Tab-separated table of C-alpha atoms in Angstrom:
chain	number	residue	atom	x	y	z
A	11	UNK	CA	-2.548	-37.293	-19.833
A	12	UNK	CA	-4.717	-40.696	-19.714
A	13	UNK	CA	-7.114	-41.079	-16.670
A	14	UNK	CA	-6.352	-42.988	-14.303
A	15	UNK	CA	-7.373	-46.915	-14.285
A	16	UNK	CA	-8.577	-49.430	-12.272
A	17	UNK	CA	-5.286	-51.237	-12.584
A	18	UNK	CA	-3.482	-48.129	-11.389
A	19	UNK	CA	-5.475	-47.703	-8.486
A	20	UNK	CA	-4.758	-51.091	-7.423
A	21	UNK	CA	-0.991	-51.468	-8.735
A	22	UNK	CA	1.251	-52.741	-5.893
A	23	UNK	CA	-1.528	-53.333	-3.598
A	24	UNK	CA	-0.957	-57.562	-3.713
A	25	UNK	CA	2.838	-57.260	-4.895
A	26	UNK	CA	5.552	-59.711	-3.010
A	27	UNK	CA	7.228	-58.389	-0.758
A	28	UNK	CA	10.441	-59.319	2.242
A	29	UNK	CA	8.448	-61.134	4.538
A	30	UNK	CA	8.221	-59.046	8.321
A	31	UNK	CA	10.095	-61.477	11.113
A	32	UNK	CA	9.192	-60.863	14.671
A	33	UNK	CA	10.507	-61.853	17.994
A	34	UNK	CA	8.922	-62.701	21.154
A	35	UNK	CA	7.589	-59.436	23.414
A	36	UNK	CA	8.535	-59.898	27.043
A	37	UNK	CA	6.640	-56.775	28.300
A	38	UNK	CA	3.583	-55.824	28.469
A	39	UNK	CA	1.837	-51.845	28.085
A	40	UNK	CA	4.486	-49.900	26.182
A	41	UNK	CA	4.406	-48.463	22.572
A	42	UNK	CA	6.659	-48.711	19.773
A	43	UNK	CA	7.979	-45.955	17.160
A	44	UNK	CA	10.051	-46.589	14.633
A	45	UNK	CA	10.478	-44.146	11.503
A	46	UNK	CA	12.230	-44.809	8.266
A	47	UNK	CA	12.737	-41.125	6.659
A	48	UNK	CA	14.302	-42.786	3.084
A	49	UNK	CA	11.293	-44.610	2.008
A	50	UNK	CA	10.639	-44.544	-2.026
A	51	UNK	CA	8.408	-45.653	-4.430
A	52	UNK	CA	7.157	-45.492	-7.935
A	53	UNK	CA	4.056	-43.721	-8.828
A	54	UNK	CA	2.001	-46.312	-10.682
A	55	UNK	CA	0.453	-43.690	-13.482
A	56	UNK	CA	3.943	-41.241	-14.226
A	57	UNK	CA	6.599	-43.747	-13.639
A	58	UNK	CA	8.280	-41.061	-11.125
A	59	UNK	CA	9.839	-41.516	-7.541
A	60	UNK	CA	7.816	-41.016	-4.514
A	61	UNK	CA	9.725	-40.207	-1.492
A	62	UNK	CA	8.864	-38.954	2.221
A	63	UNK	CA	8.600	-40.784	5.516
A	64	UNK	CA	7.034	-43.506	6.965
A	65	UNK	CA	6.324	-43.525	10.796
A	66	UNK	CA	5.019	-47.159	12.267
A	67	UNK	CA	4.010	-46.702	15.897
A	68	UNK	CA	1.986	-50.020	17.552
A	69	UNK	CA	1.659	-51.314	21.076
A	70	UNK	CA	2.998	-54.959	21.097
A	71	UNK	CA	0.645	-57.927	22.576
A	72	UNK	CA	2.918	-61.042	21.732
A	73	UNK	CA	5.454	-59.607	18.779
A	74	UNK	CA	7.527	-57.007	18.141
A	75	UNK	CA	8.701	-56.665	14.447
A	76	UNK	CA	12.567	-57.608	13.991
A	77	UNK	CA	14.088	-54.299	12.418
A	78	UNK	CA	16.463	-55.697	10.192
A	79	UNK	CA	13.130	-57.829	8.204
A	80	UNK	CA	11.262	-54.266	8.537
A	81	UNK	CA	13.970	-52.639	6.744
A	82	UNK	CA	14.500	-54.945	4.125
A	83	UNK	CA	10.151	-54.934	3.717
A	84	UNK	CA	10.254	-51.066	3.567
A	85	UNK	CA	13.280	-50.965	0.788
A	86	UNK	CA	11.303	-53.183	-1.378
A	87	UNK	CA	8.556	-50.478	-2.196
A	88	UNK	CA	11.502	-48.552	-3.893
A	89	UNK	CA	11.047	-50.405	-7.188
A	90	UNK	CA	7.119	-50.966	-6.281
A	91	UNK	CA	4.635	-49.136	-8.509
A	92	UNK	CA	1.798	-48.281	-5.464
A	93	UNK	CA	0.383	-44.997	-4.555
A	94	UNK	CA	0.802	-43.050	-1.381
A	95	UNK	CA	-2.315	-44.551	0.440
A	96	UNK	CA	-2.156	-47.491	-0.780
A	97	UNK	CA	1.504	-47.926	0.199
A	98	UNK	CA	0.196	-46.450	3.751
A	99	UNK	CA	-2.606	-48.987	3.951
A	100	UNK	CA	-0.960	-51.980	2.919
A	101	UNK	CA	1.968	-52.041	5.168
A	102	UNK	CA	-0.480	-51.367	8.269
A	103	UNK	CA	-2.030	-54.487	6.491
A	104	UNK	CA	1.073	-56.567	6.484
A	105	UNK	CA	2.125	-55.248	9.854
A	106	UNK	CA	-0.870	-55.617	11.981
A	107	UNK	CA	-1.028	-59.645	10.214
A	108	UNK	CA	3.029	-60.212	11.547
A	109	UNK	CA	1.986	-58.870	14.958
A	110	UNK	CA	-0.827	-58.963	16.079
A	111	UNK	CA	-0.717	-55.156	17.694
A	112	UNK	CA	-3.099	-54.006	20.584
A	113	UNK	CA	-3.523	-50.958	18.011
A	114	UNK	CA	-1.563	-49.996	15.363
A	115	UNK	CA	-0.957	-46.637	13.247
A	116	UNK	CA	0.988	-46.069	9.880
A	117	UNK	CA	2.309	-42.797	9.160
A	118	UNK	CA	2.951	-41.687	5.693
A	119	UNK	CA	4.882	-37.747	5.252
A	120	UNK	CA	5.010	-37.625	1.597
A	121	UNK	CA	7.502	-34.904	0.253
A	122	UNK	CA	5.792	-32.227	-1.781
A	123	UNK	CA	4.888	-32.829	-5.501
A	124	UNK	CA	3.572	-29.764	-7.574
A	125	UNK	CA	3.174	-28.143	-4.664
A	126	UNK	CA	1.234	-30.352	-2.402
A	127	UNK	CA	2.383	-31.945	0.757
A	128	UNK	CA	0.730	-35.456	1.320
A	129	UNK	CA	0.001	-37.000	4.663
A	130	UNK	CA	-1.670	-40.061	4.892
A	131	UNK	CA	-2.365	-42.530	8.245
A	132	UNK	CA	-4.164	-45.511	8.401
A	133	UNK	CA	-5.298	-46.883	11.864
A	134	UNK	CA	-5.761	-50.530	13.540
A	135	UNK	CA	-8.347	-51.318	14.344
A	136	UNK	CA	-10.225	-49.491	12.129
A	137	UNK	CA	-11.688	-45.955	13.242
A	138	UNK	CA	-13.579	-43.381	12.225
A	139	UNK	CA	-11.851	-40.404	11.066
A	140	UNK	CA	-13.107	-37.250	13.140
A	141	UNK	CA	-11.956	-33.513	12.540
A	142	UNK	CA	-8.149	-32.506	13.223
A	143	UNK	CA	-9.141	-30.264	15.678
A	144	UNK	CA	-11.245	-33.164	18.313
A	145	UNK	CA	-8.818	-35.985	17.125
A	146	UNK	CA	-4.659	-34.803	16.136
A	147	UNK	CA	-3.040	-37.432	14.147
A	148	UNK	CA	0.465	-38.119	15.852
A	149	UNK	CA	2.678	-36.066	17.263
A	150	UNK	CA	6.078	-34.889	16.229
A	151	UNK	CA	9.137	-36.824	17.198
């Protein structure tokens, strides 16, 4: 198999996409999670779907993301040639730019592919990543 290329690694990174609609937040101090388990995409090198689920939790300041707009965003990566953390990384992009978000993380549970379970999660604002054990990524819902 060919290595891997520059334009691989940045396939699907600056793709169009649904724009995300939001609607005005009327309350302050409360977090959002909302989880699409069907989410797909195309692996930029193989040409083979990419499946798992994505997990979006934020704490609103002025917007909340409108649903309906967030579905039709997140079924537009099913024809989208983008790898797993780049997928992760540029929907926290495109999220955190619609709303705005106190803090913001994206959760990507990958199914397993030759054998390997992926997780990736990308965080707003931007942290440092410390060991599992001082710092657990989300919990289970």
């Amino acid at each position: 198999m060919a290595d891997y290329t520059t334009k691989h690694a940045r396939a699907g990174i600056q793709a169009r996409l649904p724009r995300l609609d939001t609607w005005p937040n009327q309350f302050p101090g409360y977090r959002i999670v909302t989880r699409f388990p069907e989410y797909t995409s195309v692996c930029p090198k193989t040409g083979l779907p990419d499946s798992g689920t994505i997990t979006i939790e934020y704490e609103p300041r002025k917007l909340c993301l409108e649903l309906k707009a967030l579905k039709m965003y997140l079924l537009a990566y099913r024809d989208l040639g983008i790898f797993y953390e780049n997928a992760v990384n540029r929907m926290l992009r495109d999220i955190v730019a619609a709303t705005r978000p106190a803090w913001c993380v994206v959760r990507g549970e990958f199914t397993p592919r030759g054998g390997l379970t992926t997780t990736v999660e990308a965080r707003w604002p931007r942290t440092r990543v410390v060991a599992r054990h001082r710092q657990p990524m989300m919990t289970q819902r």
